[in-house]
Amino acid sequence: MEQRTDRSQEELLEEREAHLVEALEREDAEEIHRLYEHIHPIDLAEAMEEWEEELLERFCSLNDDEKMAELLEAADEKLQVDLTGYLDNSRMLRIFGYMQKDDIVDILGNLRINRRKQLIDLMRAGERRIITELLGYDEETAGGLMTTDYIALNGQLTIGNAIRKIKEIGPKTELIETIFVLNHQKQLVGTADLRDILIGNDADTLDSISDDQVIWVEPETDQEEVSLLVSKYDLNAIPVVNKRRVLLGIITVDDIIDVILEEHTEDMLQMAGVSKEETIDSTVPESVRRRLPWLCVNLITAFLGSFAIKNFEDVIAQVVALSATMTIVTGLSGNSGNQTLSVIIRSLALGELELKGSWKLILKQAAVGLVDGVCMGIGTGIIVSLIYQNFYLGCIIFGAMVCNMMIAGLSGALIPLVLKALNQDPALASSIFLTGVTDVLGFFIFLSLATAFLPFLL
Amino acid sequence: MEQRTDRSQEELLEEREAHLVEALEREDAEEIHRLYEHIHPIDLAEAMEEWEEELLERFCSLNDDEKMAELLEAADEKLQVDLTGYLDNSRMLRIFGYMQKDDIVDILGNLRINRRKQLIDLMRAGERRIITELLGYDEETAGGLMTTDYIALNGQLTIGNAIRKIKEIGPKTELIETIFVLNHQKQLVGTADLRDILIGNDADTLDSISDDQVIWVEPETDQEEVSLLVSKYDLNAIPVVNKRRVLLGIITVDDIIDVILEEHTEDMLQMAGVSKEETIDSTVPESVRRRLPWLCVNLITAFLGSFAIKNFEDVIAQVVALSATMTIVTGLSGNSGNQTLSVIIRSLALGELELKGSWKLILKQAAVGLVDGVCMGIGTGIIVSLIYQNFYLGCIIFGAMVCNMMIAGLSGALIPLVLKALNQDPALASSIFLTGVTDVLGFFIFLSLATAFLPFLL
């Protein structure tokens, strides 16, 4: 009985892990098995990321196949590759016998192509066919996420027979609460809830208690779309069917949670121009390499802003106060636009927004920018008028802020929608593009107004 | 059989919704029930958001209690409140009979206090006690998410008796795949998988097949922490226990997905200084009201930047090129810092990062900023040297960019960690604070360097 949020329980876990390392060092197989029962595979996998090669090798040789299967499922990509290095092909196949098909495919996908080919060739024909097929799907589609370990029964089966089948197949499947109901052509025609089966009349058919309102996807469906359907309809699994509605596999909710976490990380990082592969564990050269491309794009937008200012150098030379005040216009517009940007990107990610008919929305965001611009512009105008003792400078900055914050609202909505229309991730460096637009136009508008009303400023 | 991703299926759905509205208008109860069977409650609830009051009222009077329960569960907050307006207290209680406790609590939480009190007073004593207790928990904690509709059995029960109990209680629960195992003091001692129960020996006890490695939380645990545990350990439900380990309720994975989506939306919006309540459906005045507070903070940081420049007005008057080039330093630093910021905030949200021992990480982010600064600084320095035909100006901008991008890396890591240490959301307007720091220091460093080397620039 463990509670991960309890400090003392965490210490207990660390203690057990330390004991396990000691037991491994003196090769005490019995003690290892005893300790293993009290450590969750996920926690063990996390601890093992820090272990030396020698310890990992010893662990692999002292542990049984079922435990190794649990651990490989829980391990991250790097640890999976490390562990498989200590397991020969025949042992790997025995371990696969304890694993779900989607997990086997994940592990095979991380292996070098030679090793993968060897293992697949050694599989039984039926399994080889399924695994090869699953490996063929793009990792980020429904096909790449699905498993073939589910319960599908013919709708004409009686409930009594169905229960017998479920007891037989159940232990090998990922999900037992939902039974998929097929017709004689193996097409998916409905789902049956295990509750209804358990309390049903033995002589009735499955069809009589099944629900024909099934939400399904095709193997090519993008994982983000799959996750939206699962969260919208509160599903615990979603079936994957081909064009003829033949059931190919199912995707369970735990894999969907991983997709949701992955997609959201992606959105937030990409908005700022960071690759989704970067984490806090990335090394300095790795981080630099991943971030530089977007900083180079940013360099171009920064120079565009600089050129906008350069055109007005003689005006600035005459009224040097412009130099200190112009950055207020661009700074506020940039952040105001980012507010709109984040609302739109979230909405796109939640599937609430379509390009079609979004003009109203874009205009609404421009209106929000306009009103925010009027509010902030009045404040800024008054303060600037007082500091520089120049009423006209206050008016000019007010005008520039109203225009530019409206543009910021417009761009904050347009940039992600345009990226989406170009089939790019709507978050892709959108913040860098946005500040590019608000800087260039902000400087240009403010300094143009100042030039037009120059006599009043001198 | 429906596929939401299929355009023609979407049209079919719209057609059915239109038919339903027609049937409602001519009060054809039979046709309404027929159509209802082919529309998912979630889709119907979405369509109903657009309906007129009269149509909603007619729908409530023509539909049976079970259907109304399904619909209320699927409805958003506003629709729930609208619908309950057309249902009298005795009907509400009948409808509650078809609903899970956590959903009843959600609906009661949205009602006006008088109505809520009336309904609770009308409930049976046992139900009233449970509902009052559930209403007492903060919405964003484990207690606020949990339901009491689960299956918990004594570990001493034989498997044969357990199956009989499960058949009896099962239809009223949210989850059947996992059975919670208690001791005689009603304390949670393990979980049993329905698969193992179904294939188990009728005479064995539940204890003999149950797993004592249970991950649990307390009712006060924050929902974000709950969601991290569920996603880490791939759970389909997590039990909530009190200090004495007595089982109080369970939280199912569909509610966890809602939490994950909510928390991520929050992070992304708050980073830019937008309230989590804002959506694309918010009206213009609503959006303005929610965004203005952070824009006011931004106004202060913008003026700080402006004051930094103002101090150097005579230098700028002499070398007006500084005005056009200083924004390159701050623009790039701001975006570079945002890259670090987003990596750190994601990591905090995924629970990968603790304040303790994060100095190494902060220094690493500063190093990334430094290296990025050297790379971008060289490019900027060369281009600026060529444009302004002044080698020294290029050197000064190089120096300023190296310093300021290092500061940006440092601040991008520090700001969210400091917010977290102050028990604030680490994403809270972090972007606005960050650009405040990078602007003020960027202008100051660049213009100070320019002042120091002024003779070379003239």
Short mmCIF file of N, CA and C in Angstrom, two decimals, chain B residues 97-203:
data_model
loop_
_atom_site.label_atom_id
_atom_site.label_comp_id
_atom_site.label_asym_id
_atom_site.label_seq_id
_atom_site.Cartn_x
_atom_site.Cartn_y
_atom_site.Cartn_z
N GLY B 97 -31.90 9.92 -9.80
CA GLY B 97 -31.89 8.47 -9.60
C GLY B 97 -31.13 7.73 -10.69
N TYR B 98 -31.01 8.36 -11.89
CA TYR B 98 -30.29 7.73 -13.00
C TYR B 98 -28.85 8.23 -13.12
N MET B 99 -28.40 9.10 -12.20
CA MET B 99 -27.09 9.72 -12.36
C MET B 99 -26.07 9.29 -11.32
N GLN B 100 -24.78 9.43 -11.67
CA GLN B 100 -23.68 9.17 -10.74
C GLN B 100 -23.60 10.33 -9.75
N LYS B 101 -23.11 10.00 -8.54
CA LYS B 101 -23.05 11.02 -7.49
C LYS B 101 -22.22 12.24 -7.90
N ASP B 102 -21.08 12.02 -8.57
CA ASP B 102 -20.23 13.18 -8.89
C ASP B 102 -20.93 14.11 -9.88
N ASP B 103 -21.74 13.55 -10.77
CA ASP B 103 -22.47 14.39 -11.72
C ASP B 103 -23.60 15.16 -11.02
N ILE B 104 -24.27 14.51 -10.06
CA ILE B 104 -25.31 15.19 -9.29
C ILE B 104 -24.70 16.39 -8.57
N VAL B 105 -23.54 16.16 -7.95
CA VAL B 105 -22.87 17.23 -7.22
C VAL B 105 -22.50 18.38 -8.15
N ASP B 106 -22.01 18.05 -9.36
CA ASP B 106 -21.68 19.10 -10.33
C ASP B 106 -22.90 19.96 -10.65
N ILE B 107 -24.04 19.29 -10.88
CA ILE B 107 -25.26 20.03 -11.22
C ILE B 107 -25.72 20.88 -10.04
N LEU B 108 -25.73 20.29 -8.84
CA LEU B 108 -26.13 21.05 -7.65
C LEU B 108 -25.23 22.27 -7.45
N GLY B 109 -23.95 22.08 -7.72
CA GLY B 109 -22.99 23.17 -7.55
C GLY B 109 -23.28 24.35 -8.46
N ASN B 110 -23.92 24.09 -9.60
CA ASN B 110 -24.23 25.17 -10.53
C ASN B 110 -25.57 25.86 -10.26
N LEU B 111 -26.39 25.26 -9.37
CA LEU B 111 -27.72 25.84 -9.10
C LEU B 111 -27.63 26.98 -8.09
N ARG B 112 -28.67 27.83 -8.07
CA ARG B 112 -28.73 28.87 -7.05
C ARG B 112 -28.88 28.19 -5.68
N ILE B 113 -28.39 28.84 -4.65
CA ILE B 113 -28.28 28.20 -3.34
C ILE B 113 -29.63 27.73 -2.80
N ASN B 114 -30.70 28.49 -3.04
CA ASN B 114 -32.04 28.10 -2.57
C ASN B 114 -32.51 26.80 -3.18
N ARG B 115 -32.39 26.73 -4.50
CA ARG B 115 -32.82 25.54 -5.22
C ARG B 115 -32.02 24.33 -4.74
N ARG B 116 -30.69 24.55 -4.58
CA ARG B 116 -29.82 23.46 -4.15
C ARG B 116 -30.27 22.93 -2.80
N LYS B 117 -30.56 23.86 -1.88
CA LYS B 117 -30.97 23.48 -0.54
C LYS B 117 -32.29 22.70 -0.57
N GLN B 118 -33.25 23.20 -1.37
CA GLN B 118 -34.55 22.51 -1.51
C GLN B 118 -34.34 21.06 -1.94
N LEU B 119 -33.52 20.88 -2.99
CA LEU B 119 -33.32 19.54 -3.55
C LEU B 119 -32.65 18.62 -2.53
N ILE B 120 -31.63 19.13 -1.85
CA ILE B 120 -30.92 18.30 -0.87
C ILE B 120 -31.88 17.89 0.26
N ASP B 121 -32.71 18.85 0.71
CA ASP B 121 -33.66 18.56 1.79
C ASP B 121 -34.65 17.47 1.40
N LEU B 122 -34.96 17.38 0.10
CA LEU B 122 -35.94 16.38 -0.36
C LEU B 122 -35.34 14.99 -0.53
N MET B 123 -33.99 14.90 -0.48
CA MET B 123 -33.35 13.60 -0.72
C MET B 123 -33.52 12.68 0.48
N ARG B 124 -33.35 11.35 0.24
CA ARG B 124 -33.35 10.40 1.33
C ARG B 124 -32.12 10.66 2.21
N ALA B 125 -32.23 10.31 3.49
CA ALA B 125 -31.18 10.66 4.46
C ALA B 125 -29.78 10.21 4.01
N GLY B 126 -29.67 8.95 3.55
CA GLY B 126 -28.37 8.40 3.17
C GLY B 126 -27.75 9.18 2.02
N GLU B 127 -28.57 9.45 1.03
CA GLU B 127 -28.08 10.16 -0.14
C GLU B 127 -27.72 11.59 0.24
N ARG B 128 -28.56 12.21 1.10
CA ARG B 128 -28.31 13.58 1.50
C ARG B 128 -26.95 13.71 2.17
N ARG B 129 -26.61 12.72 3.02
CA ARG B 129 -25.34 12.74 3.73
C ARG B 129 -24.17 12.71 2.74
N ILE B 130 -24.25 11.77 1.77
CA ILE B 130 -23.17 11.64 0.79
C ILE B 130 -23.02 12.91 -0.05
N ILE B 131 -24.15 13.42 -0.54
CA ILE B 131 -24.11 14.59 -1.42
C ILE B 131 -23.58 15.81 -0.66
N THR B 132 -24.04 15.99 0.58
CA THR B 132 -23.57 17.14 1.37
C THR B 132 -22.06 17.04 1.58
N GLU B 133 -21.59 15.83 1.84
CA GLU B 133 -20.15 15.63 2.05
C GLU B 133 -19.38 15.97 0.78
N LEU B 134 -19.85 15.45 -0.35
CA LEU B 134 -19.15 15.70 -1.63
C LEU B 134 -19.15 17.19 -1.97
N LEU B 135 -20.28 17.87 -1.69
CA LEU B 135 -20.36 19.31 -1.98
C LEU B 135 -19.36 20.11 -1.16
N GLY B 136 -18.94 19.53 -0.02
CA GLY B 136 -18.04 20.24 0.89
C GLY B 136 -16.60 20.35 0.39
N TYR B 137 -16.21 19.50 -0.60
CA TYR B 137 -14.83 19.53 -1.06
C TYR B 137 -14.62 20.61 -2.12
N ASP B 138 -13.42 21.18 -2.12
CA ASP B 138 -13.02 22.13 -3.15
C ASP B 138 -13.10 21.44 -4.52
N GLU B 139 -13.70 22.13 -5.50
CA GLU B 139 -13.88 21.56 -6.84
C GLU B 139 -12.59 21.07 -7.48
N GLU B 140 -11.47 21.71 -7.14
CA GLU B 140 -10.21 21.39 -7.80
C GLU B 140 -9.35 20.41 -7.00
N THR B 141 -9.98 19.66 -6.07
CA THR B 141 -9.24 18.65 -5.32
C THR B 141 -9.82 17.27 -5.65
N ALA B 142 -9.12 16.25 -5.16
CA ALA B 142 -9.58 14.87 -5.37
C ALA B 142 -11.01 14.70 -4.84
N GLY B 143 -11.31 15.30 -3.66
CA GLY B 143 -12.64 15.19 -3.07
C GLY B 143 -13.71 15.76 -3.99
N GLY B 144 -13.40 16.84 -4.68
CA GLY B 144 -14.36 17.47 -5.58
C GLY B 144 -14.57 16.69 -6.86
N LEU B 145 -13.67 15.78 -7.19
CA LEU B 145 -13.77 15.01 -8.44
C LEU B 145 -14.36 13.63 -8.22
N MET B 146 -14.31 13.15 -6.97
CA MET B 146 -14.61 11.73 -6.76
C MET B 146 -16.11 11.41 -6.79
N THR B 147 -16.40 10.14 -7.07
CA THR B 147 -17.77 9.65 -7.00
C THR B 147 -17.80 8.53 -5.98
N THR B 148 -18.97 8.29 -5.42
CA THR B 148 -19.09 7.20 -4.45
C THR B 148 -19.71 5.96 -5.09
N ASP B 149 -19.89 6.01 -6.41
CA ASP B 149 -20.50 4.85 -7.09
C ASP B 149 -19.43 3.90 -7.62
N TYR B 150 -18.87 3.09 -6.72
CA TYR B 150 -17.83 2.14 -7.08
C TYR B 150 -18.17 0.82 -6.41
N ILE B 151 -17.42 -0.22 -6.72
CA ILE B 151 -17.64 -1.50 -6.06
C ILE B 151 -16.50 -1.75 -5.09
N ALA B 152 -16.81 -1.83 -3.81
CA ALA B 152 -15.81 -2.17 -2.80
C ALA B 152 -16.33 -3.39 -2.04
N LEU B 153 -15.50 -4.41 -1.94
CA LEU B 153 -15.93 -5.65 -1.28
C LEU B 153 -14.91 -6.05 -0.23
N ASN B 154 -15.38 -6.79 0.76
CA ASN B 154 -14.50 -7.27 1.80
C ASN B 154 -13.59 -8.37 1.24
N GLY B 155 -12.30 -8.28 1.59
CA GLY B 155 -11.32 -9.22 1.06
C GLY B 155 -11.58 -10.66 1.46
N GLN B 156 -12.33 -10.88 2.53
CA GLN B 156 -12.60 -12.23 3.01
C GLN B 156 -13.73 -12.90 2.22
N LEU B 157 -14.42 -12.13 1.40
CA LEU B 157 -15.50 -12.67 0.58
C LEU B 157 -14.94 -13.70 -0.40
N THR B 158 -15.70 -14.78 -0.66
CA THR B 158 -15.23 -15.73 -1.66
C THR B 158 -15.49 -15.14 -3.04
N ILE B 159 -14.76 -15.64 -4.02
CA ILE B 159 -14.92 -15.13 -5.38
C ILE B 159 -16.33 -15.37 -5.90
N GLY B 160 -16.90 -16.52 -5.55
CA GLY B 160 -18.27 -16.82 -5.97
C GLY B 160 -19.24 -15.77 -5.46
N ASN B 161 -19.12 -15.44 -4.17
CA ASN B 161 -19.99 -14.41 -3.60
C ASN B 161 -19.70 -13.04 -4.18
N ALA B 162 -18.40 -12.78 -4.46
CA ALA B 162 -18.02 -11.50 -5.04
C ALA B 162 -18.71 -11.31 -6.38
N ILE B 163 -18.72 -12.37 -7.21
CA ILE B 163 -19.35 -12.25 -8.53
C ILE B 163 -20.84 -11.93 -8.38
N ARG B 164 -21.50 -12.58 -7.40
CA ARG B 164 -22.92 -12.29 -7.18
C ARG B 164 -23.11 -10.81 -6.82
N LYS B 165 -22.25 -10.31 -5.92
CA LYS B 165 -22.33 -8.90 -5.50
C LYS B 165 -22.10 -7.96 -6.68
N ILE B 166 -21.10 -8.31 -7.50
CA ILE B 166 -20.75 -7.44 -8.63
C ILE B 166 -21.94 -7.35 -9.60
N LYS B 167 -22.58 -8.50 -9.85
CA LYS B 167 -23.75 -8.49 -10.75
C LYS B 167 -24.85 -7.59 -10.20
N GLU B 168 -24.93 -7.56 -8.87
CA GLU B 168 -25.99 -6.81 -8.21
C GLU B 168 -25.70 -5.30 -8.22
N ILE B 169 -24.45 -4.94 -7.83
CA ILE B 169 -24.10 -3.51 -7.70
C ILE B 169 -23.64 -2.93 -9.04
N GLY B 170 -23.02 -3.77 -9.87
CA GLY B 170 -22.36 -3.32 -11.11
C GLY B 170 -23.12 -2.28 -11.92
N PRO B 171 -24.40 -2.51 -12.22
CA PRO B 171 -25.11 -1.58 -13.11
C PRO B 171 -25.17 -0.15 -12.58
N LYS B 172 -25.01 0.04 -11.26
CA LYS B 172 -25.11 1.39 -10.71
C LYS B 172 -23.75 2.09 -10.60
N THR B 173 -22.67 1.42 -11.00
CA THR B 173 -21.35 2.01 -10.79
C THR B 173 -20.76 2.56 -12.07
N GLU B 174 -19.72 3.40 -11.91
CA GLU B 174 -19.06 3.99 -13.07
C GLU B 174 -18.02 3.05 -13.64
N LEU B 175 -17.51 2.15 -12.80
CA LEU B 175 -16.36 1.34 -13.18
C LEU B 175 -16.58 -0.07 -12.68
N ILE B 176 -16.31 -1.04 -13.52
CA ILE B 176 -16.54 -2.43 -13.10
C ILE B 176 -15.25 -3.24 -13.22
N GLU B 177 -14.29 -2.73 -14.01
CA GLU B 177 -13.07 -3.49 -14.29
C GLU B 177 -12.19 -3.64 -13.05
N THR B 178 -12.25 -2.66 -12.16
CA THR B 178 -11.44 -2.73 -10.95
C THR B 178 -12.36 -2.77 -9.73
N ILE B 179 -12.15 -3.76 -8.87
CA ILE B 179 -12.93 -3.90 -7.64
C ILE B 179 -12.01 -3.52 -6.48
N PHE B 180 -12.50 -2.66 -5.58
CA PHE B 180 -11.67 -2.22 -4.46
C PHE B 180 -11.88 -3.16 -3.27
N VAL B 181 -10.78 -3.61 -2.70
CA VAL B 181 -10.84 -4.63 -1.65
C VAL B 181 -10.59 -3.98 -0.29
N LEU B 182 -11.51 -4.23 0.66
CA LEU B 182 -11.44 -3.62 1.99
C LEU B 182 -11.20 -4.68 3.05
N ASN B 183 -10.68 -4.25 4.21
CA ASN B 183 -10.63 -5.15 5.36
C ASN B 183 -11.86 -4.90 6.24
N HIS B 184 -11.89 -5.52 7.42
CA HIS B 184 -13.10 -5.39 8.25
C HIS B 184 -13.29 -3.98 8.80
N GLN B 185 -12.21 -3.20 8.84
CA GLN B 185 -12.33 -1.80 9.29
C GLN B 185 -12.65 -0.85 8.12
N LYS B 186 -13.08 -1.42 7.00
CA LYS B 186 -13.42 -0.64 5.79
C LYS B 186 -12.21 0.08 5.20
N GLN B 187 -11.02 -0.33 5.62
CA GLN B 187 -9.82 0.28 5.06
C GLN B 187 -9.48 -0.37 3.74
N LEU B 188 -8.97 0.44 2.80
CA LEU B 188 -8.58 -0.07 1.49
C LEU B 188 -7.29 -0.87 1.62
N VAL B 189 -7.32 -2.13 1.21
CA VAL B 189 -6.11 -2.93 1.32
C VAL B 189 -5.60 -3.43 -0.04
N GLY B 190 -6.40 -3.23 -1.09
CA GLY B 190 -5.93 -3.69 -2.39
C GLY B 190 -6.98 -3.48 -3.47
N THR B 191 -6.64 -3.90 -4.70
CA THR B 191 -7.61 -3.87 -5.79
C THR B 191 -7.61 -5.24 -6.45
N ALA B 192 -8.77 -5.62 -6.98
CA ALA B 192 -8.84 -6.88 -7.70
C ALA B 192 -9.33 -6.60 -9.12
N ASP B 193 -8.71 -7.27 -10.08
CA ASP B 193 -9.07 -7.10 -11.48
C ASP B 193 -10.23 -8.04 -11.80
N LEU B 194 -11.27 -7.49 -12.47
CA LEU B 194 -12.44 -8.31 -12.77
C LEU B 194 -12.07 -9.56 -13.59
N ARG B 195 -11.06 -9.42 -14.46
CA ARG B 195 -10.58 -10.57 -15.22
C ARG B 195 -10.20 -11.73 -14.31
N ASP B 196 -9.41 -11.40 -13.25
CA ASP B 196 -8.96 -12.45 -12.33
C ASP B 196 -10.12 -13.03 -11.55
N ILE B 197 -11.11 -12.17 -11.23
CA ILE B 197 -12.28 -12.66 -10.50
C ILE B 197 -13.07 -13.63 -11.37
N LEU B 198 -13.26 -13.27 -12.65
CA LEU B 198 -14.07 -14.10 -13.55
C LEU B 198 -13.47 -15.48 -13.75
N ILE B 199 -12.14 -15.55 -13.82
CA ILE B 199 -11.53 -16.86 -14.07
C ILE B 199 -11.09 -17.54 -12.77
N GLY B 200 -11.33 -16.86 -11.63
CA GLY B 200 -10.87 -17.40 -10.35
C GLY B 200 -11.68 -18.60 -9.88
N ASN B 201 -11.16 -19.22 -8.83
CA ASN B 201 -11.82 -20.35 -8.21
C ASN B 201 -12.89 -19.83 -7.25
N ASP B 202 -14.15 -20.29 -7.42
CA ASP B 202 -15.28 -19.76 -6.64
C ASP B 202 -15.05 -19.76 -5.13
N ALA B 203 -14.27 -20.74 -4.62
CA ALA B 203 -14.12 -20.88 -3.17
C ALA B 203 -13.00 -20.01 -2.59
#
